GROMACS .gro file of C-alpha atoms in nm:
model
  239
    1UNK     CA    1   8.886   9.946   8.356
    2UNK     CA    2   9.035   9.675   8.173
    3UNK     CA    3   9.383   9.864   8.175
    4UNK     CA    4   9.397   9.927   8.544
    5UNK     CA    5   9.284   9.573   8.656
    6UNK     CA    6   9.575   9.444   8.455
    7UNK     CA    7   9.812   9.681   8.615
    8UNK     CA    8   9.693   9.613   8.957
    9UNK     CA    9   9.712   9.239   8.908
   10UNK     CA   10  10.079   9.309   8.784
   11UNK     CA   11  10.167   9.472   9.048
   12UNK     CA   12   9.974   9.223   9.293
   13UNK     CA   13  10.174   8.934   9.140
   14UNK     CA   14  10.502   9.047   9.076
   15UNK     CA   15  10.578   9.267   9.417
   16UNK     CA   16  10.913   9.348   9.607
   17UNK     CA   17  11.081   9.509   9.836
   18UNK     CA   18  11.167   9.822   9.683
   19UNK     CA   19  10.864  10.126   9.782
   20UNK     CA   20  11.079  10.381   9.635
   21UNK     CA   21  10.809  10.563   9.408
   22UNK     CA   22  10.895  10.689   9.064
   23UNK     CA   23  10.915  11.077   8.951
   24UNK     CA   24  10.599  11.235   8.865
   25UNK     CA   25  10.754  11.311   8.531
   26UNK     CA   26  10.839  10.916   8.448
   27UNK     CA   27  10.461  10.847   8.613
   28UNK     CA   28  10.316  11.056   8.315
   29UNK     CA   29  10.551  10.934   8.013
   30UNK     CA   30  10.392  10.588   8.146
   31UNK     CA   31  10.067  10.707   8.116
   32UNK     CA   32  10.142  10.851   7.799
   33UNK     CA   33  10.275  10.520   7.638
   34UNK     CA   34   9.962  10.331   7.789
   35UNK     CA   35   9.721  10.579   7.575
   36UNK     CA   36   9.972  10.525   7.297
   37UNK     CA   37   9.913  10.144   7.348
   38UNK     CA   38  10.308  10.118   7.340
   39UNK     CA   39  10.337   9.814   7.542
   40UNK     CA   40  10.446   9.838   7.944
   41UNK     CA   41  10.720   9.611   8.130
   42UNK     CA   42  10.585   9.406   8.431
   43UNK     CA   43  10.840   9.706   8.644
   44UNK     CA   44  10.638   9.983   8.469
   45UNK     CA   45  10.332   9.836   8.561
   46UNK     CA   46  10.435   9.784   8.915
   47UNK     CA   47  10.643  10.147   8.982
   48UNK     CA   48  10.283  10.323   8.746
   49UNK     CA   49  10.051  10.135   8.991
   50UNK     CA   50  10.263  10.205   9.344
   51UNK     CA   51  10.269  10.577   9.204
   52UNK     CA   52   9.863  10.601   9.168
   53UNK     CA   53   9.837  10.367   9.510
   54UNK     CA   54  10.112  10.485   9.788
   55UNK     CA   55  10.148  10.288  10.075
   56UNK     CA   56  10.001   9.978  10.001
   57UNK     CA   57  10.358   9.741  10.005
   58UNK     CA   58  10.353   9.491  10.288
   59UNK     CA   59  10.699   9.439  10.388
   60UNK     CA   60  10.874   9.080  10.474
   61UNK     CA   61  10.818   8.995  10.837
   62UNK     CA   62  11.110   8.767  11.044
   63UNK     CA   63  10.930   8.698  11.388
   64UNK     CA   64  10.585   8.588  11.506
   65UNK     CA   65  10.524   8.901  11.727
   66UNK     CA   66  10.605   9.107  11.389
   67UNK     CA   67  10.353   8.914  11.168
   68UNK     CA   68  10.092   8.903  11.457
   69UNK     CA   69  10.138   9.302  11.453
   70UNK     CA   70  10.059   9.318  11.095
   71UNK     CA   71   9.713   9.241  11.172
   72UNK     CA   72   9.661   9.560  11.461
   73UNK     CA   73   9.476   9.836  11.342
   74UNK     CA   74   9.709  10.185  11.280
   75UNK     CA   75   9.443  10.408  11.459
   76UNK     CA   76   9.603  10.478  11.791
   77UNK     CA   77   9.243  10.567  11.940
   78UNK     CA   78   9.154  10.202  11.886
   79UNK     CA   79   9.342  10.082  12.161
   80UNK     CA   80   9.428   9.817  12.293
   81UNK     CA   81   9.367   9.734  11.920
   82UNK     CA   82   9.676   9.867  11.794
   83UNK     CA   83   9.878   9.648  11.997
   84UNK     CA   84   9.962   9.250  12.015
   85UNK     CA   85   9.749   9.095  12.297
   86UNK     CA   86   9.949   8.773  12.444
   87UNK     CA   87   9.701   8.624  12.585
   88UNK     CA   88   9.761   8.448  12.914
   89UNK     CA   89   9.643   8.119  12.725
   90UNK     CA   90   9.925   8.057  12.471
   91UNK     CA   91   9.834   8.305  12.177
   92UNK     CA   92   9.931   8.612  12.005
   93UNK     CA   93   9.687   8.777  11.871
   94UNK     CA   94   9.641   9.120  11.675
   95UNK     CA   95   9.325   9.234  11.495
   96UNK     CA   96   9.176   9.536  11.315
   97UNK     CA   97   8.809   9.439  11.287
   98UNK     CA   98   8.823   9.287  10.961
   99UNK     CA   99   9.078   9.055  10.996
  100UNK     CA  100   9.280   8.855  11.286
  101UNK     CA  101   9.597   8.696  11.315
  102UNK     CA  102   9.689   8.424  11.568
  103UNK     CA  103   9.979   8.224  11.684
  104UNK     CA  104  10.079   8.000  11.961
  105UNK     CA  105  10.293   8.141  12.230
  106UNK     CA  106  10.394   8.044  12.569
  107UNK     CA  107  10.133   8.048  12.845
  108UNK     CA  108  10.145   8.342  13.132
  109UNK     CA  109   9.968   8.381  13.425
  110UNK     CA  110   9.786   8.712  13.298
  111UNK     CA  111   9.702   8.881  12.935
  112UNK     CA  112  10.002   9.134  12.847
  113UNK     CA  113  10.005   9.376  12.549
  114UNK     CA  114  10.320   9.440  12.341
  115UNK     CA  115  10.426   9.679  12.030
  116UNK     CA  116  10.569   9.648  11.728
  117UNK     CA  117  10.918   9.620  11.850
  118UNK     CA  118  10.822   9.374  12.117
  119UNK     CA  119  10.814   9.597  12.413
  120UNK     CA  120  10.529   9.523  12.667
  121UNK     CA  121  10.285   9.854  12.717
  122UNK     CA  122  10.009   9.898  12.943
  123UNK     CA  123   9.679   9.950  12.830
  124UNK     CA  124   9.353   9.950  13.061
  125UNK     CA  125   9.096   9.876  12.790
  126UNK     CA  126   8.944   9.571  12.728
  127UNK     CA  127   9.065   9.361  12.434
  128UNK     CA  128   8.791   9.203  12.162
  129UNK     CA  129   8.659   8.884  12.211
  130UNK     CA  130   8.858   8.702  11.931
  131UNK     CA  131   8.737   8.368  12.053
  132UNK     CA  132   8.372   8.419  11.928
  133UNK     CA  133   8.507   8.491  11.578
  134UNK     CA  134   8.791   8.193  11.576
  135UNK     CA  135   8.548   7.886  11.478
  136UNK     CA  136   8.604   7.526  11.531
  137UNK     CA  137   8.840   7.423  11.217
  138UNK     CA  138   8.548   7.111  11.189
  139UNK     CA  139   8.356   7.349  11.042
  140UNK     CA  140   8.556   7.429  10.755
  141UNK     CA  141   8.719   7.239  10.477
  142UNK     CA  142   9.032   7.257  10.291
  143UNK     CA  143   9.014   7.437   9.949
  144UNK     CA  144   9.260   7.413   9.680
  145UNK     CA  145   9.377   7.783   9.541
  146UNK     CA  146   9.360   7.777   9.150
  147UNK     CA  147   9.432   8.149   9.030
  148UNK     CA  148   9.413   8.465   9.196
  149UNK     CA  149   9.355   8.839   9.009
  150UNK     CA  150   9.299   9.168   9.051
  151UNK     CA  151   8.909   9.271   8.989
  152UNK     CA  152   9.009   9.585   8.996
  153UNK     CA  153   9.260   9.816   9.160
  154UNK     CA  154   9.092   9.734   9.499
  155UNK     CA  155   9.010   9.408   9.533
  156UNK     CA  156   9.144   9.067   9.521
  157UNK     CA  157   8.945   8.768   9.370
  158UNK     CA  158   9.080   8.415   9.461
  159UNK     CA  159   8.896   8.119   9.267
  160UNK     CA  160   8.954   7.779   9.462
  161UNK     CA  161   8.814   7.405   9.433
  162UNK     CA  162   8.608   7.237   9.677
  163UNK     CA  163   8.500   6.845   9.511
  164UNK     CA  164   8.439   6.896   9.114
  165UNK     CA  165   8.360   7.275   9.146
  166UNK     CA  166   8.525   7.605   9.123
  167UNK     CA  167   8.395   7.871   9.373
  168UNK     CA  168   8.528   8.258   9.445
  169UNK     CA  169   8.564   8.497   9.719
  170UNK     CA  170   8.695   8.831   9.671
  171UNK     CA  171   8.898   9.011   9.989
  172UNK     CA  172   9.146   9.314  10.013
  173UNK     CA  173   9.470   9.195   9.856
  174UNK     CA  174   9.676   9.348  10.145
  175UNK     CA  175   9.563   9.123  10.342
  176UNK     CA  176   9.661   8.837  10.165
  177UNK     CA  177   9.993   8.991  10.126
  178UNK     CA  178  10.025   8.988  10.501
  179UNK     CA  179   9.911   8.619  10.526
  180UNK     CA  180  10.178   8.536  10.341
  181UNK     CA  181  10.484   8.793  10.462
  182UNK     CA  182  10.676   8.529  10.732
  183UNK     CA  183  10.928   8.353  10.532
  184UNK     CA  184  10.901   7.940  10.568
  185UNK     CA  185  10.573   7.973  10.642
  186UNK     CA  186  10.275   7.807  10.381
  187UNK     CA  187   9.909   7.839  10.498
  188UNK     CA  188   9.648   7.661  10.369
  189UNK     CA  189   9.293   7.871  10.282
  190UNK     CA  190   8.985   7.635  10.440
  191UNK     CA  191   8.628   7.753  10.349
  192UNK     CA  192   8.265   7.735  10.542
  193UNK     CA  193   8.185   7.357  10.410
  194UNK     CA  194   7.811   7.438  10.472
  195UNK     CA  195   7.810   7.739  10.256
  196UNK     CA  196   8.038   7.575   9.952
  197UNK     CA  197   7.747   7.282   9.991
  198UNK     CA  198   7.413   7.548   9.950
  199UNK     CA  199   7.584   7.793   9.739
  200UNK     CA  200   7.443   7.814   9.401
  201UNK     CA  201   7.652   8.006   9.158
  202UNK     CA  202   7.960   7.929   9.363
  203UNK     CA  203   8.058   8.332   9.437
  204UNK     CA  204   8.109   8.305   9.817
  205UNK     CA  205   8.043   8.633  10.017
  206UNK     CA  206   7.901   8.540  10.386
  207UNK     CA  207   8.147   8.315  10.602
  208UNK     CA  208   8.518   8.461  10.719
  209UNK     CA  209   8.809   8.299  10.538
  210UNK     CA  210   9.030   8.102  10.758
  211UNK     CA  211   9.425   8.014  10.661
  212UNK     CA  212   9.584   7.745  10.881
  213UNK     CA  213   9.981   7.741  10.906
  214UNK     CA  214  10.275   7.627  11.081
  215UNK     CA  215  10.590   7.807  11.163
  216UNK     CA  216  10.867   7.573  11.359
  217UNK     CA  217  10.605   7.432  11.504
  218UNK     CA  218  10.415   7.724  11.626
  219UNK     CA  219  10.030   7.715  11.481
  220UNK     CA  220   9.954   7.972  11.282
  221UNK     CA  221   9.612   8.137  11.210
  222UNK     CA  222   9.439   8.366  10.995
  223UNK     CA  223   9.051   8.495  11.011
  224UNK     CA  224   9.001   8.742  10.731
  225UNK     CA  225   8.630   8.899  10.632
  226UNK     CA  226   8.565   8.826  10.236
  227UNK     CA  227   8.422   9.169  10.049
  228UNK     CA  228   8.041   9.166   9.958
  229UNK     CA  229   7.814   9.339   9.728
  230UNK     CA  230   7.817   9.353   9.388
  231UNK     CA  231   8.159   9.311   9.372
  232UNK     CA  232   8.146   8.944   9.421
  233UNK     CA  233   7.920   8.877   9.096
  234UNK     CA  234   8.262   9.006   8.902
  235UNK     CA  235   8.402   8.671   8.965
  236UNK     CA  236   8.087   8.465   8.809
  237UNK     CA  237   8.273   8.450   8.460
  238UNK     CA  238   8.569   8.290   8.625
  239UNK     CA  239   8.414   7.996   8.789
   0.00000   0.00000   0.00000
């Protein structure tokens, strides 16, 4: 277990464009040095753990609409969840149920729907109300990130500080990943103030994470769901 969480957290840390996997045949002499204990590269690490998890690289975005789009669900019988709401208010918006991404927009006179490419479809379904999960940023408070790691191949456990103490939440590392794919764009990870204040052995499982942003002056947003279970009690030695 130890192996794999630190290939994943390899991987995690140092990723890149390339998604070209290796050859089954180079996946297995890797394996074979691992069990040898003949030491791996950070590149074997990465191309071993990409070879054992396909599809998991989040490319670079360049546009809001893109990085919005990120955040749609792939399931086509989700709709209109698999598209980009703009919502007649002055927001894109894309979620997938677990996590939502938001930024300003111009205003319209009506909600529209658009793809990945930025063409506008038609959909007659009725879009989620994103508003009741979007809370008042009062509510939160600004955390400072101190390390991030792999817990295992699956998850992602990010220990912050909040005053004089540590705290962790642990979320799906892909979606971190797309948090952070627009270039020039920092976000900053705020945290449920009232649960930081009553929790007791600082492993935080119950309130969404929000990341705040800015991109040339368009705000930026970010709900994500943390994981729960036991899980989170992996991240107790870290705090």
């Amino acid at each position: 277990m130890e192996i794999i969480k630190a290939i994943a957290t390899s991987a995690y840390e140092f990723d890149s464009t390339n998604t070209k996997k290796i050859k089954k045949e180079q996946a297995f002499e890797l394996v074979k040095n691992m069990i040898n204990e003949k030491p791996l590269t950070v590149r074997d690490k990465i191309d071993l753990y990409r070879f054992f998890n396909p599809n998991k690289h989040v490319a670079q975005v360049k546009t809001p609409l893109h990085w919005v789009h990120q955040f749609t669900t792939k399931d086509s019988c989700r709709a209109p969840m698999d598209m980009v709401l703009h919502d007649k208010d002055g927001k894109l918006v894309g979620t997938d149920g677990r996590s939502i991404g938001l930024m300003d927009c111009d205003a319209g006179d009506a909600d529209k729907y658009f793809n990945r490419v930025g063409d506008e479809v038609e959909s007659d379904c009725n879009y989620p109300n994103w508003k009741m999960v979007v809370q008042d940023q009062e509510n939160y408070s600004k955390v400072e990130i101190q390390e991030e790691f792999m817990i295992n191949e699956q998850y992602l456990a990010i220990i912050f500080t909040y005053g004089d103490r540590r705290f962790g939440v642990a979320v799906n590392p892909d979606y971190i990943k797309k948090v952070r794919a627009l270039k020039g764009m920092d976000m900053d990870l705020w945290i449920n103030t009232l649960e930081m204040n009553e929790s007791k052995t600082g492993c935080l499982a119950s309130s969404p994470l929000h990341f705040y942003g800015d991109f040339d002056g368009l705000k930026s947003q970010v709900v994500i769901m943390p994981m729960r279970g036991d899980i989170v009690n992996q991240i107790k030695d870290s705090l």
